Structure formats: C-alpha cells, structure tokens
Amino acid sequence: MNLGLTRATTPDGYYFAPDPSSQSVCSIGGNVAENAGGAHCLKYGFTTNHVVGLDLVTPGGDLVKIGGKAPDPPGYDLLGVLVGSEGTLGIVTEITVRLTRLPQEVQTVLAGFRSTDDAGAATSAIIAAGVIPAAIEMMDALTIEAAEKAVACGYPDGAGAVLVVELDGAAADVTGELAEVLRHCEANGAFETRIAADDVERALIWKGRKSAFAAVGQISPDYIVQDGVIPRTALPQVLRQIAALSAERGVRVANVFHAGDGNLHPLVLFDDAEEGAAERAEEVAGGILELCIANGGSITGEHGVGSDKARYMPKMFTEEDLDTMQAVRCAFDPEGISNPGKVFPTPRLCGERPGRRQGVHPLSEAGLAEVF
C-alpha cells in the first residue's frame, strides 16, 4: 500500500511523496491507474512524477518493460501514457518508483478564517508571493463539523473555513516561508493561526483533513465524492457558484480540497431513503463538473473518469480530441478488452460494441491512425 512504502523507507531517510487521503489503504497500483496526487502534490507533483518504470501485461498477453531506473530513458514517453490510463491499456504487474529524501525541516500551520473567500484569498496571496508550500488544504464549515464529530481534531471555533499549510525543505528556507505564510493569512482575515509544536500536533492537524471523506458519514447517511479542477484564482467564485447550486437544489455540499492547485473534492450529501434524493445529488455532482469546465478547469484531477464521468468528456474535449485519444488506446488494445466501457462516452474506433461509426474512421482515411 501507499503508506506502507513510506514506512518501509523512512528509516533510510526516504519516503514516497504522493499521499492521497486514502494512503493507509490505497495501493501503488491504484495510484498509477488514476495518477493520484494527494495533499502534497502542489510541491511534489502527482504519481506520474514518481514512477520511473512499469512491467505491463498487454491485452495480447505479452509482458513488456516500460522505462526503468535510468533518469531519462530514450524513446517515446510511454510511462506518461500509461500512468492515469485507468486500466484501459493493459495490466501493470510491477512498478519502479522514485523516492524522495526526508526534508530537513517541516512546519505545519492551521489557520482559521470566517469564510472560504478569505481562505481562498490567502491561498492566492501565498502563491503570488513566490512561496510554494508542500501542501495547502482547505475545508469549509460543513466539512469541519463532520471532522470534529469523527476525530475531534480541535479546529478553531467558529471557522467558516480552515487552511492547513505545510512547509518543508532546508531549515533556513522554511523559516522565511513560514513568516510569509503567517503574514498573508493574517492579512486576509485569519482570526487564529497555530503552528504545530511537534509531530503529535502535526498529526492531529492532518487527522482532521485526512479523515474528511469518511467523516461526512457522521452528518449524512450517503454522499457522492466528486473531483474537479479549477484555476486557483477562480476558487472564491466557483465556491460561491457551488453554494448557489446547493441552495437551488436543496442538496448540501461539503467542500474539502487541495487549494494550492485548485483540485476540488466536493462531497454531495443526501439520504438514499428519501425519494428522489439520489437523483438530485447526481444532478448537483454533475453541475459541479460543469462549473469546473465553465471556469477553465477539468472534470478530474486525480480520481479519474471511469464510467461515471464519461458523459462529461465531450463537454471538455472536441470530437477530434476524443478520436485521437482513442487512436492511442487502440494501438495498445485493438480488441477493446482492457477495462472496456471506461473513460470514453461511447465506443469509438476500434470495434467496441455497439459501434459508434460506420465505414472508415476519418483518422484512418487521412492516414493519421491505423486500425489493427
């Protein structure tokens, strides 16, 4: 599992940087399939930045090695194609990862704000000042309520939003960055800031954030975990739009997300025992994705497309874009047997059923793709 790799390598001074909230149970294979990120992706990137080699069983049954231990292997970037492909190009059986050295210094700050607007403004100010924290995470009032009930994390009373900001690196650098973070938080309305004094306090601050998804079970019998990305500067605007959508449909939405890179994880709350509640929740979850697209973002940051989001792909990509993606897929899997029906809104190009097109595909006719 993800966390197990870090635990195994920490005694030697290393760790595995991608850290999804589910890191205590999620597998490295799953991280590769979805190109998972986690709280520290702002500074350290996603899984694709930490994988150097894969063993792949192709849909035809061949075992091939992609990449390796070389820092920059020659040839096409097939690793970049495979990481995040959601199992549609083959089965990964072995993964070689890049470990990261443990930092000299780590400082974790918890800041309480009256509103998500203020917390969003502080986030933008920190990044604009040239400070790139390891993580900037935001939780709104509803998520804080759930976390308090679940794990008693002790976040500031009366907060409409909190930021968890973590800095790491050389001690001298962290000292200067910490002063900048505190200054920008206070300048943008933080009414309380805390600096973790030790690893125990740091773990408690993170416990509230890491438990957020499961914690909403304390305030709602059912919920949908959504995943979309927006430009960081659009955070206040999109959060207001989500609040308006929530009020209009009568569906509560708890917001918890990677504020530093604009990766939203809204939790759409409902009670499946109530007639029509699940349908309204699905509408709100879909409406949030449409807001992300309308504001220059994406329908996914790290949770993938699968089948649930496939119908939104045409809202983000043109027909030509989708055909080009499917041409790549067909090069690996011409029979469409590897995780069929996922990612693309309807079957395309290489014979998945029911067939979407009749006759010769335009890309093949133009000599730009080959159907095997």
Coordinates of C-alpha atoms in Angstrom, one line a residue:
M1 CA 0.0 0.0 0.0
N2 CA 1.0 3.6 -0.4
L3 CA 1.7 4.4 3.3
G4 CA 3.5 1.1 3.7
L5 CA 6.1 2.1 1.2
T6 CA 6.8 5.3 3.2
R7 CA 7.0 3.4 6.4
A8 CA 9.4 0.9 4.9
T9 CA 11.8 3.6 3.6
T10 CA 11.7 6.2 6.3
P11 CA 14.4 4.5 8.4
D12 CA 16.8 5.0 5.4
G13 CA 15.8 8.7 5.1
Y14 CA 13.3 8.5 2.3
Y15 CA 9.6 8.5 1.6
F16 CA 7.1 8.2 -1.2
A17 CA 5.7 11.7 -1.9
P18 CA 2.3 11.1 -3.4
D19 CA -0.1 10.9 -0.4
P20 CA -3.8 10.5 -1.2
S21 CA -6.2 10.8 1.7
S22 CA -6.7 7.1 1.4
Q23 CA -3.0 6.4 1.6
S24 CA -3.4 4.0 4.6
V25 CA -5.4 1.6 2.4
C26 CA -4.8 2.6 -1.3
S27 CA -2.4 0.6 -3.5
I28 CA 0.5 1.9 -5.5
G29 CA -1.1 0.1 -8.5
G30 CA -4.3 2.1 -7.9
N31 CA -2.3 5.3 -7.7
V32 CA -0.7 4.5 -11.0
A33 CA -4.1 3.7 -12.6
E34 CA -5.6 7.1 -11.6
N35 CA -2.4 9.2 -11.4
A36 CA -3.3 10.0 -7.8
G37 CA -1.9 13.1 -6.2
G38 CA -2.8 13.9 -2.6
A39 CA -2.2 16.8 -0.3
H40 CA 1.5 17.3 -1.2
C41 CA 1.0 17.3 -4.9
L42 CA 1.3 21.1 -5.0
K43 CA 5.1 20.9 -4.5
Y44 CA 5.9 17.3 -5.4
G45 CA 3.6 16.5 -8.3
F46 CA 1.4 13.5 -9.0
T47 CA 2.2 9.8 -9.2
T48 CA 3.4 10.2 -12.8
N49 CA 6.3 12.3 -11.4
H50 CA 7.4 9.5 -9.1
V51 CA 7.2 6.4 -11.4
V52 CA 10.3 5.5 -13.4
G53 CA 9.4 2.1 -14.7
L54 CA 6.5 -0.4 -15.2
D55 CA 6.0 -4.0 -16.2
L56 CA 2.9 -4.2 -18.3
V57 CA 0.9 -7.2 -19.5
T58 CA -0.6 -6.1 -22.8
P59 CA -4.1 -7.1 -23.8
G60 CA -2.4 -9.5 -26.2
G61 CA -0.7 -11.3 -23.3
D62 CA 2.8 -10.0 -23.8
L63 CA 4.9 -8.9 -20.8
V64 CA 6.8 -5.7 -21.6
K65 CA 9.0 -3.4 -19.6
I66 CA 8.4 0.3 -19.9
G67 CA 11.0 2.8 -18.6
G68 CA 13.5 1.7 -15.9
K69 CA 16.0 3.1 -13.5
A70 CA 17.6 5.5 -16.0
P71 CA 16.8 9.1 -15.2
D72 CA 15.8 9.9 -18.8
P73 CA 15.3 6.8 -20.9
P74 CA 15.3 7.3 -24.7
G75 CA 12.2 6.9 -26.8
Y76 CA 8.5 7.8 -26.5
D77 CA 7.2 8.7 -23.1
L78 CA 5.1 5.6 -22.7
L79 CA 5.1 5.9 -19.0
G80 CA 3.3 9.2 -19.3
V81 CA 0.6 7.4 -21.4
L82 CA 0.2 4.5 -19.0
V83 CA 0.1 6.4 -15.7
G84 CA -3.5 7.6 -15.4
S85 CA -4.8 5.4 -18.2
E86 CA -7.3 3.7 -15.7
G87 CA -6.5 0.1 -16.8
T88 CA -7.6 0.7 -20.4
L89 CA -4.2 0.0 -21.9
G90 CA -3.1 -3.2 -20.1
I91 CA -2.4 -4.6 -16.6
V92 CA 0.6 -3.3 -14.6
T93 CA 2.3 -6.0 -12.6
E94 CA 5.4 -4.3 -11.3
I95 CA 6.2 -0.6 -10.6
T96 CA 9.6 1.1 -10.0
V97 CA 9.2 4.4 -8.1
R98 CA 11.3 7.4 -7.3
L99 CA 11.7 8.0 -3.6
T100 CA 12.1 11.5 -2.1
R101 CA 14.6 12.4 0.7
L102 CA 13.0 13.3 4.0
P103 CA 13.2 17.1 4.4
Q104 CA 15.5 18.7 7.0
E105 CA 12.6 20.8 8.4
V106 CA 8.8 20.6 8.4
Q107 CA 6.4 23.2 9.7
T108 CA 2.6 22.8 9.7
V109 CA 0.2 25.8 10.1
L110 CA -3.5 25.7 10.8
A111 CA -5.3 28.9 10.0
G112 CA -9.0 29.7 10.8
F113 CA -11.0 32.1 8.6
R114 CA -14.5 33.4 8.7
S115 CA -15.2 32.4 5.1
T116 CA -13.9 30.4 2.2
D117 CA -13.5 33.7 0.3
D118 CA -10.9 34.8 2.8
A119 CA -9.1 31.4 2.9
G120 CA -9.0 31.4 -0.9
A121 CA -7.6 34.9 -1.0
A122 CA -4.9 33.9 1.4
T123 CA -4.0 30.9 -0.8
S124 CA -3.6 33.1 -3.8
A125 CA -1.5 35.6 -1.9
I126 CA 0.8 32.9 -0.6
I127 CA 1.5 31.5 -4.1
A128 CA 1.7 35.0 -5.6
A129 CA 4.5 35.8 -3.1
G130 CA 6.6 33.0 -4.6
V131 CA 6.1 30.6 -1.7
I132 CA 5.3 27.0 -2.8
P133 CA 4.3 25.1 0.3
A134 CA 4.3 21.3 0.2
A135 CA 0.6 21.5 0.8
I136 CA -2.3 24.0 1.1
E137 CA -5.5 22.3 2.0
M138 CA -8.9 23.9 2.6
M139 CA -12.0 22.7 4.5
D140 CA -15.3 24.5 4.8
A141 CA -17.6 24.8 7.8
L142 CA -19.7 21.7 6.9
T143 CA -16.6 19.5 6.5
I144 CA -15.1 20.9 9.7
E145 CA -18.3 19.9 11.5
A146 CA -18.0 16.4 10.2
A147 CA -14.3 16.1 11.1
E148 CA -14.9 17.3 14.6
K149 CA -17.6 14.7 15.2
A150 CA -15.5 11.9 13.7
V151 CA -12.0 12.6 15.2
A152 CA -12.2 15.7 17.5
C153 CA -9.4 17.5 15.6
G154 CA -9.9 20.7 17.6
Y155 CA -10.0 23.2 14.7
P156 CA -10.7 26.9 15.5
D157 CA -14.2 27.5 16.9
G158 CA -16.5 29.5 14.5
A159 CA -14.3 28.9 11.5
G160 CA -16.1 29.1 8.1
A161 CA -13.0 27.6 6.6
V162 CA -9.6 26.4 7.6
L163 CA -6.3 26.2 5.7
V164 CA -3.7 23.5 6.5
V165 CA -0.4 24.8 5.1
E166 CA 2.7 22.6 5.3
L167 CA 6.2 23.8 4.5
D168 CA 9.2 21.6 4.2
G169 CA 12.8 21.8 3.0
A170 CA 16.0 23.3 4.3
A171 CA 15.6 24.8 7.7
A172 CA 16.6 28.3 6.7
D173 CA 14.1 28.3 3.7
V174 CA 11.3 27.0 5.9
T175 CA 11.8 29.7 8.5
G176 CA 11.4 32.5 5.9
E177 CA 8.5 30.9 4.2
L178 CA 6.7 30.4 7.5
A179 CA 6.8 34.1 8.2
E180 CA 5.4 34.8 4.7
V181 CA 2.5 32.3 5.2
L182 CA 1.5 33.7 8.6
R183 CA 1.7 37.3 7.2
H184 CA -0.6 36.5 4.2
C185 CA -3.0 34.5 6.3
E186 CA -3.4 37.3 8.8
A187 CA -3.6 40.0 6.1
N188 CA -6.5 38.1 4.5
G189 CA -8.6 37.6 7.6
A190 CA -7.3 34.7 9.6
F191 CA -8.6 35.1 13.1
E192 CA -6.5 32.3 14.5
T193 CA -3.2 30.6 13.4
R194 CA -1.5 27.7 15.0
I195 CA 1.9 26.2 14.4
A196 CA 2.3 22.5 15.2
A197 CA 4.9 22.3 18.0
D198 CA 5.8 18.6 17.3
D199 CA 4.8 15.6 15.3
V200 CA 1.9 14.8 17.6
E201 CA 0.3 18.2 17.0
R202 CA 1.1 17.9 13.3
A203 CA -0.6 14.5 13.1
L204 CA -3.7 15.9 14.8
I205 CA -4.0 18.8 12.4
W206 CA -3.7 16.4 9.4
K207 CA -6.1 13.9 11.1
G208 CA -9.0 16.2 10.5
R209 CA -8.1 16.7 6.8
K210 CA -7.2 13.1 6.1
S211 CA -10.5 11.8 7.7
A212 CA -12.7 14.3 5.9
F213 CA -14.2 11.9 3.3
A214 CA -15.1 9.2 5.8
A215 CA -16.1 11.8 8.4
V216 CA -19.1 13.2 6.4
G217 CA -20.7 9.9 7.3
Q218 CA -21.2 11.5 10.7
I219 CA -23.5 14.1 9.2
S220 CA -25.1 12.3 6.2
P221 CA -26.1 8.7 5.6
D222 CA -25.0 8.9 1.9
Y223 CA -22.7 11.1 -0.1
I224 CA -21.0 11.4 -3.5
V225 CA -17.3 12.2 -3.6
Q226 CA -16.7 14.5 -6.6
D227 CA -13.4 15.5 -8.2
G228 CA -12.8 18.5 -10.4
V229 CA -10.1 21.1 -11.0
I230 CA -10.3 24.9 -11.5
P231 CA -7.7 27.7 -11.8
R232 CA -6.6 28.7 -8.3
T233 CA -7.7 32.3 -8.9
A234 CA -11.3 31.1 -9.6
L235 CA -11.7 29.4 -6.1
P236 CA -13.9 32.1 -4.4
Q237 CA -16.1 32.4 -7.5
V238 CA -16.6 28.7 -8.0
L239 CA -17.2 28.1 -4.3
R240 CA -20.0 30.7 -4.4
Q241 CA -21.4 29.1 -7.5
I242 CA -21.4 25.7 -5.8
A243 CA -23.2 27.2 -2.8
A244 CA -25.8 28.7 -5.1
L245 CA -26.3 25.3 -6.8
S246 CA -26.6 23.6 -3.5
A247 CA -29.3 26.0 -2.3
E248 CA -31.2 25.9 -5.5
R249 CA -31.4 22.1 -5.5
G250 CA -31.8 21.7 -1.7
V251 CA -28.7 19.5 -1.5
R252 CA -25.9 20.1 1.0
V253 CA -22.3 20.2 -0.3
A254 CA -19.3 19.9 2.0
N255 CA -16.1 21.2 0.4
V256 CA -12.6 19.9 1.1
F257 CA -9.8 20.3 -1.4
H258 CA -6.2 20.9 -2.5
A259 CA -6.5 24.7 -2.5
G260 CA -2.9 25.1 -3.7
D261 CA -3.6 23.6 -7.1
G262 CA -7.4 24.1 -7.4
N263 CA -8.3 20.4 -7.2
L264 CA -11.8 20.3 -5.6
H265 CA -13.3 17.4 -3.8
P266 CA -16.9 18.5 -3.0
L267 CA -18.9 16.0 -1.0
V268 CA -22.5 15.9 -2.1
L269 CA -24.7 14.8 0.8
F270 CA -28.0 13.0 0.5
D271 CA -30.2 10.3 2.1
D272 CA -30.9 7.5 -0.3
A273 CA -34.0 6.5 1.7
E274 CA -35.6 9.8 0.6
E275 CA -37.4 9.6 -2.7
G276 CA -35.6 11.5 -5.5
A277 CA -32.7 12.5 -3.2
A278 CA -30.1 10.4 -5.0
E279 CA -31.2 11.9 -8.4
R280 CA -30.9 15.4 -7.1
A281 CA -27.5 14.7 -5.6
E282 CA -26.3 13.3 -9.0
E283 CA -27.6 16.5 -10.7
V284 CA -25.6 18.6 -8.3
A285 CA -22.5 16.5 -8.7
G286 CA -22.7 16.8 -12.4
G287 CA -23.5 20.5 -12.2
I288 CA -20.2 21.0 -10.2
L289 CA -18.2 19.4 -13.0
E290 CA -19.9 21.7 -15.5
L291 CA -18.9 24.7 -13.3
C292 CA -15.3 23.4 -13.4
I293 CA -15.3 23.3 -17.1
A294 CA -17.0 26.7 -17.5
N295 CA -14.3 28.2 -15.3
G296 CA -11.4 26.9 -17.3
G297 CA -10.9 23.7 -15.4
S298 CA -11.2 19.9 -15.7
I299 CA -13.6 17.2 -14.8
T300 CA -11.0 15.3 -12.9
G301 CA -7.7 16.0 -11.1
E302 CA -6.8 12.6 -9.6
H303 CA -9.9 10.4 -9.3
G304 CA -10.2 9.5 -13.0
V305 CA -13.1 9.3 -15.4
G306 CA -14.2 5.7 -15.3
S307 CA -17.8 5.3 -16.3
D308 CA -19.4 7.9 -14.0
K309 CA -17.8 10.9 -15.7
A310 CA -17.5 9.6 -19.3
R311 CA -20.6 11.5 -20.4
Y312 CA -18.9 14.8 -19.5
M313 CA -15.8 14.1 -21.7
P314 CA -17.5 15.8 -24.8
K315 CA -18.1 18.9 -22.8
M316 CA -14.4 19.3 -22.3
F317 CA -12.9 17.8 -25.5
T318 CA -13.8 18.0 -29.1
E319 CA -14.6 15.0 -31.3
E320 CA -11.1 15.3 -32.8
D321 CA -9.6 15.2 -29.3
L322 CA -11.6 12.1 -28.3
D323 CA -10.7 10.3 -31.5
T324 CA -7.0 11.0 -31.1
M325 CA -7.2 9.6 -27.5
Q326 CA -9.0 6.5 -28.7
A327 CA -6.4 6.0 -31.5
V328 CA -3.8 5.7 -28.8
R329 CA -6.0 3.3 -26.9
C330 CA -6.4 1.1 -30.0
A331 CA -2.7 1.0 -30.5
F332 CA -2.4 -0.8 -27.2
D333 CA -5.8 -2.7 -27.2
P334 CA -7.3 -3.1 -30.7
E335 CA -9.9 -5.6 -29.4
G336 CA -11.1 -3.3 -26.6
I337 CA -10.8 -6.0 -23.9
S338 CA -8.9 -4.0 -21.3
N339 CA -11.4 -2.3 -18.9
P340 CA -14.0 -1.9 -21.7
G341 CA -16.6 0.9 -21.5
K342 CA -14.4 3.2 -19.4
V343 CA -13.3 6.8 -20.0
F344 CA -14.9 7.4 -23.4
P345 CA -18.6 8.5 -23.6
T346 CA -19.5 6.0 -26.3
P347 CA -17.5 3.2 -28.0
R348 CA -15.1 4.6 -30.6
L349 CA -12.9 3.5 -33.5
C350 CA -11.6 0.0 -32.6
G351 CA -14.7 -2.1 -32.6
E352 CA -16.0 -1.8 -29.1
R353 CA -19.7 -2.6 -29.2
P354 CA -22.1 -1.1 -30.1
G355 CA -20.1 0.6 -32.8
R356 CA -20.3 4.3 -32.9
R357 CA -19.3 4.9 -36.5
Q358 CA -19.9 3.3 -39.8
G359 CA -17.3 2.9 -42.5
V360 CA -13.7 4.0 -42.4
H361 CA -12.7 6.2 -39.5
P362 CA -11.7 9.7 -40.6
L363 CA -8.3 9.5 -38.9
S364 CA -7.6 6.2 -40.7
E365 CA -8.8 7.6 -44.0
A366 CA -6.5 10.6 -43.6
G367 CA -3.5 8.4 -42.9
L368 CA -3.2 9.6 -39.3
A369 CA -4.1 6.4 -37.5
E370 CA -4.1 2.7 -38.2
V371 CA -6.8 0.3 -37.1
F372 CA -5.2 -3.0 -36.2

